[in-house]
Amino acid sequence: MEIPKTYDPKQAEEGHYSRWEREGCFAPEANGDPQAPVYSIVIPPPNVTGSLHMGHALQHTVMDVLTRYHRMRGFRTLWLPGTDHAGISTQIMVERQLKKEEGKSRHDVGREEFVRRVWAWKEQYGGEITRQMRREGASVDWSRERFTMDERLSRAVREFFVRCYEEGLIYRGPGMINWCPKDQTALSDLEVEKEPTRPDESKLYYLQYPVKGGDGRVTVATTRPETMLGDTAVAVSPKDERYAGLIGQTLLLPVVGREIPVVADEFVDPEFGTGAVKVTPAHDPADYAMGQRHGLPQVQVIDQHARMTAEAGAEFEGLDRYEARKLVVEKFEGLGLLEKVADYEFSITKCGRCRTVIEPLVSTQWFLKQAELGREPLRLIREQHEPRFVPENPYEKVYENWLAGLYDWTLSRQLWWGHRIPAWYDEAGNVYVARTEEDARAAAGTDRLEQDPDVLDTWFSSALWPVSTLGWPDEDSPDLKTFYPTSVLVTARDIIFLWVSRMMMTGVKFAGEKAFDDVFITGTVFDKHGQRMSKTKQNGVDPLDVFDKYGVDATRLVLASIGSTDTRWNDNQVESYRNFANKIWNAARFCLLNSEGAEVGRGFEGEPERWALHDRWIVSRLNKTAREVASAVEAYQFHEAVYALYHFFWDDFCDWYIELSKSDVTAEAAGPGRDAARSRVLTVLEQALRLLHPFMPFITEELWQRLPGVGKESLHAAYRAAEVTPTVMLAGFPRADEALIDERAEAEMRAVIELVSRVRNIRTELSVKPGEYLPRLFVGTPDGRLRHVFANSAEQITRLTRASKVYVADRLESFAGGANGGNPDGVDIPRASARAVLAGGAEVAVPLEGLIDFAQERARITREREKQERELQKAEAQLSNPQFVERAPAEKVEELRRRAAEAGQRIKALGEMLEALGE
RNA sequence: GCCCGCUUAGCUCAGUGGUAGAGCACGCGCUUCACACGCGCGGGGCCAAUGGUUCGAAUCCAUUAGCGGGCACCA
């Protein structure tokens, strides 16, 4: 068998995925066990316009690990993929293309044609992210792929809308909304962002309004002077004594000449500014509310293009809002009514998409009363902590606080791409909300209906994603019955409100149950300077580049380790896991190059008590690792799983087990002993590949396929009937067998490892040439069992320390003195030996005639003795504290006593060593 | 303004009441027949500061500082 020395990820990433997909391995139908428990995840649908970024890769890795793990555990597992139509983004992208290629606007081609072109665009370019997901190894069920504008999902949207309308949860009416003058649409509060002002914007203007019938003036402070053209009142706090006499009086609005009242309102903070607030009900959310309370008229002075209207006056009409601001300030200055301009930092609301400054406008839109839909989710989180957030802090609280403060959601968007609002108007302007146009006609009794031109917020359809993708509103949909509620939602924290909370609302309302049991919130990946990765900053790391450079599996290990932690991206980490992949490759290479006569699943016959120590040990380590990985994955502690796998594979399996087994595995002579040893390393490797598979699907499959003795019977029982090429992804995930976890074997192996390490350390410190053989090693231990262990492992100890022979006795002293009473071979330990103490009272001596500098050696041992003395002192100080002995748990006291005793023993042994060296 | 999180080895991060950990980086030595993307050995941290609780605190509490988030109709 030809196996390259270096793992080539590209080669392994090429073939397996398409076979898995083709053979239906990703579909829950592969599971033939009718009793199988169910595990399901719906993907947060990426924008159809999007391409893969690190955040996706992180989420997808987490979801894929969970999916593959549960699949291997025999769950009927579904991970459902799909994409989101992403209203504004997609529309803008196609508009841009239209402009560039044909020089036309969407209005030039008309609505119907434009929407047709968006669909065409989607068909042509929309699949990019789904191709990239295949590259990631994402084991999603492509046969169930969904798009938010699919006919069936659109039906769900209409059903949701109509039902809410019928219950009075959705209404149409005027309201204060966020208007983007560039995108020409209303936006919800979650689609806008606050930004701090630049220095040149950070101004607060103090304007004076004269009191009618007197020479008094009232000063108001504003950041937006141009809105004064639409002022219809000035408000003061009812508690503010300074203005008590002014309430009810009339002011003359400068420039405009309108008479406006002074009203009292609790909202006004007497401490801020002048304590008097200009009120512009048509252009400020707070003023709108005040206007409602006091029955003030609304004067719209700014239009949808952020230009001044005719109502702003002839001088201002047509001016941009910032030009108008300048002019207003000039006018006030000319009138002597500009009191001052102060520096003042505040925040400006901008469109989350295009960064244009939002214009608050009063407009007739469709709204959803979220507070009512949110009531049950709020109860669930408060009373039952459902869904369970991971990490719980701070997300559960963030989510709860959000639900507790819900307000109406602006649903309608003045776009062409999206779900058209299912509302029709007759010529008299009556509205008919219906599931279909036919229903609307029937209700209206006429065919002469116009459908509402607006579309719904993209997040409206997203809110239905878990139910709509599984078949709702068909309540007897088998998928809905089987896979709902989903097991976990994996997403980033910035859409907890936009999306997570709303899925819970629709889920409890329409499916009668929470949409998911758990919510796993992934961390954020920053660049190496701690900056958020963004397109505009050009500082993003493209996951596909990382895949190309280091391989998908290595990247996935990094991402899985990141999990819920915010992290600065660092290629070094990926490189080290690339090295790990190569390590796996080469360990397998060794096993395979020595696999003649071997077969996976054999070699561990008979009672474990009769196995060699290192076999009992590796099986124990394997089972512990299986236990750790399983509990870590189930607790979403992926870094713990990765850590356990990395160290099991590299340290336990490669550094020790393979090395300990090497002479048996590579023995010249074929025979049952060699076959068994070869089978054992193969078997451990095969189990390790299964454990690694959820994290590293490609390399594990590539290697697993090459193992002798794997086949259909290796698959988890639930998949044996499936017509698939045997694959590790459908093999059973190793279940920890507690009976095979052998603490004694682990302790004994630790002793062997320590012995080997100490001897190697001595070799290095005394500059013994790597190739040179130590003629003899002496080991003394009072522990009879350990003496057996060392004696039984003599071949391995000598090989791993490059020694020719190892002698074991009850104590080093037994070898000393020339009488040779204690040891069978009758050898003495020469004075020129390096010595060290080991755990549990064991000692080792390494004769190094000619290499020992006695003074140096004495110094080395003296240093060690001093260290032990400090240890002992510390322990004794604590033990002589009666408070400690009295109050600390008995086991802790006991442990400290043990440590003190051991230190004492070591000090004594080191003293004897000094004597043996000769003072 | 309110709320929350973070601060541990040069870097990226684990740990979380009872002798400080990993990977990378670093030093020394190795073409040891799976692997130099490797092997062996090693150096490196008063766990942000101060105070408190405790027999014991990097770990719990409080305050402070720095960094980062979220929420808020203060014009």
PDB file of C-alpha atoms (C1' of nucleotides) in Angstrom, chain B:
ATOM      1  C1'   G B   1     -27.187  57.011  32.159  1.00  0.00           C
ATOM      2  C1'   C B   2     -28.312  51.727  33.261  1.00  0.00           C
ATOM      3  C1'   C B   3     -26.890  46.588  32.660  1.00  0.00           C
ATOM      4  C1'   C B   4     -23.353  42.787  31.351  1.00  0.00           C
ATOM      5  C1'   G B   5     -18.739  40.505  30.104  1.00  0.00           C
ATOM      6  C1'   C B   6     -13.408  40.286  29.931  1.00  0.00           C
ATOM      7  C1'   U B   7      -8.284  41.237  32.197  1.00  0.00           C
ATOM      8  C1'   U B   8      -3.931  34.056  33.598  1.00  0.00           C
ATOM      9  C1'   A B   9       3.370  32.524  30.211  1.00  0.00           C
ATOM     10  C1'   G B  10       5.902  36.695  24.397  1.00  0.00           C
ATOM     11  C1'   C B  11       0.934  35.398  21.373  1.00  0.00           C
ATOM     12  C1'   U B  12      -4.079  32.895  21.234  1.00  0.00           C
ATOM     13  C1'   C B  13      -6.777  30.818  24.973  1.00  0.00           C
ATOM     14  C1'   A B  14      -8.271  26.718  28.976  1.00  0.00           C
ATOM     15  C1'   G B  15      -8.929  26.314  34.186  1.00  0.00           C
ATOM     16  C1'   U B  16     -12.201  28.186  38.690  1.00  0.00           C
ATOM     17  C1'   G B  17     -11.888  27.553  46.676  1.00  0.00           C
ATOM     18  C1'   G B  18      -6.948  23.336  48.383  1.00  0.00           C
ATOM     19  C1'   U B  19       0.661  22.358  45.150  1.00  0.00           C
ATOM     20  C1'   A B  20      -0.655  27.383  38.017  1.00  0.00           C
ATOM     21  C1'   G B  21      -2.321  24.494  32.205  1.00  0.00           C
ATOM     22  C1'   A B  22      -2.368  23.769  26.542  1.00  0.00           C
ATOM     23  C1'   G B  23      -0.986  25.074  21.575  1.00  0.00           C
ATOM     24  C1'   C B  24       2.207  28.297  19.161  1.00  0.00           C
ATOM     25  C1'   A B  25       6.631  31.035  20.002  1.00  0.00           C
ATOM     26  C1'   C B  26      11.535  30.411  22.738  1.00  0.00           C
ATOM     27  C1'   G B  27      16.429  27.518  24.315  1.00  0.00           C
ATOM     28  C1'   C B  28      19.410  22.900  23.833  1.00  0.00           C
ATOM     29  C1'   G B  29      20.136  18.196  21.380  1.00  0.00           C
ATOM     30  C1'   C B  30      18.641  14.799  17.434  1.00  0.00           C
ATOM     31  C1'   U B  31      18.423  12.670   9.241  1.00  0.00           C
ATOM     32  C1'   U B  32      16.130   7.116  16.232  1.00  0.00           C
ATOM     33  C1'   C B  33      13.531   2.209  10.282  1.00  0.00           C
ATOM     34  C1'   A B  34       4.972   6.474  10.949  1.00  0.00           C
ATOM     35  C1'   C B  35       5.680  11.555  11.054  1.00  0.00           C
ATOM     36  C1'   A B  36      11.320  17.639  10.811  1.00  0.00           C
ATOM     37  C1'   C B  37       3.677  19.497   9.740  1.00  0.00           C
ATOM     38  C1'   G B  38       8.683  15.266  13.532  1.00  0.00           C
ATOM     39  C1'   C B  39      11.422  13.142  18.204  1.00  0.00           C
ATOM     40  C1'   G B  40      13.715  14.001  23.131  1.00  0.00           C
ATOM     41  C1'   C B  41      14.882  17.453  27.077  1.00  0.00           C
ATOM     42  C1'   G B  42      14.160  22.292  29.055  1.00  0.00           C
ATOM     43  C1'   G B  43      13.251  27.724  30.375  1.00  0.00           C
ATOM     44  C1'   G B  44       9.138  31.035  31.172  1.00  0.00           C
ATOM     45  C1'   G B  45       3.448  33.479  35.008  1.00  0.00           C
ATOM     46  C1'   C B  46       3.514  37.610  42.855  1.00  0.00           C
ATOM     47  C1'   C B  47      -3.367  34.476  37.463  1.00  0.00           C
ATOM     48  C1'   A B  48      -5.029  43.684  36.314  1.00  0.00           C
ATOM     49  C1'   A B  49      -4.930  46.710  41.346  1.00  0.00           C
ATOM     50  C1'   U B  50      -6.740  47.344  46.349  1.00  0.00           C
ATOM     51  C1'   G B  51      -9.648  45.715  50.336  1.00  0.00           C
ATOM     52  C1'   G B  52     -12.778  41.814  52.430  1.00  0.00           C
ATOM     53  C1'   U B  53     -14.885  36.615  53.435  1.00  0.00           C
ATOM     54  C1'   U B  54     -12.223  31.861  54.545  1.00  0.00           C
ATOM     55  C1'   C B  55      -8.046  27.281  57.971  1.00  0.00           C
ATOM     56  C1'   G B  56      -6.880  28.406  52.723  1.00  0.00           C
ATOM     57  C1'   A B  57      -8.471  32.817  47.187  1.00  0.00           C
ATOM     58  C1'   A B  58      -5.868  33.150  40.591  1.00  0.00           C
ATOM     59  C1'   U B  59     -10.814  30.946  41.846  1.00  0.00           C
ATOM     60  C1'   C B  60     -16.151  33.935  46.158  1.00  0.00           C
ATOM     61  C1'   C B  61     -17.649  39.337  47.544  1.00  0.00           C
ATOM     62  C1'   A B  62     -16.770  44.761  47.144  1.00  0.00           C
ATOM     63  C1'   U B  63     -14.253  48.855  45.073  1.00  0.00           C
ATOM     64  C1'   U B  64     -10.869  50.799  41.257  1.00  0.00           C
ATOM     65  C1'   A B  65      -8.488  50.825  36.469  1.00  0.00           C
ATOM     66  C1'   G B  66      -8.204  49.288  31.350  1.00  0.00           C
ATOM     67  C1'   C B  67     -10.729  46.882  27.240  1.00  0.00           C
ATOM     68  C1'   G B  68     -15.222  45.117  24.883  1.00  0.00           C
ATOM     69  C1'   G B  69     -20.481  44.455  24.446  1.00  0.00           C
ATOM     70  C1'   G B  70     -25.884  45.316  25.128  1.00  0.00           C
ATOM     71  C1'   C B  71     -29.996  48.507  26.424  1.00  0.00           C
ATOM     72  C1'   A B  72     -32.203  53.704  26.856  1.00  0.00           C
ATOM     73  C1'   C B  73     -37.641  58.663  23.496  1.00  0.00           C
ATOM     74  C1'   C B  74     -33.146  63.072  27.242  1.00  0.00           C
ATOM     75  C1'   A B  75     -34.368  67.321  23.243  1.00  0.00           C
TER      76        A B  75
END
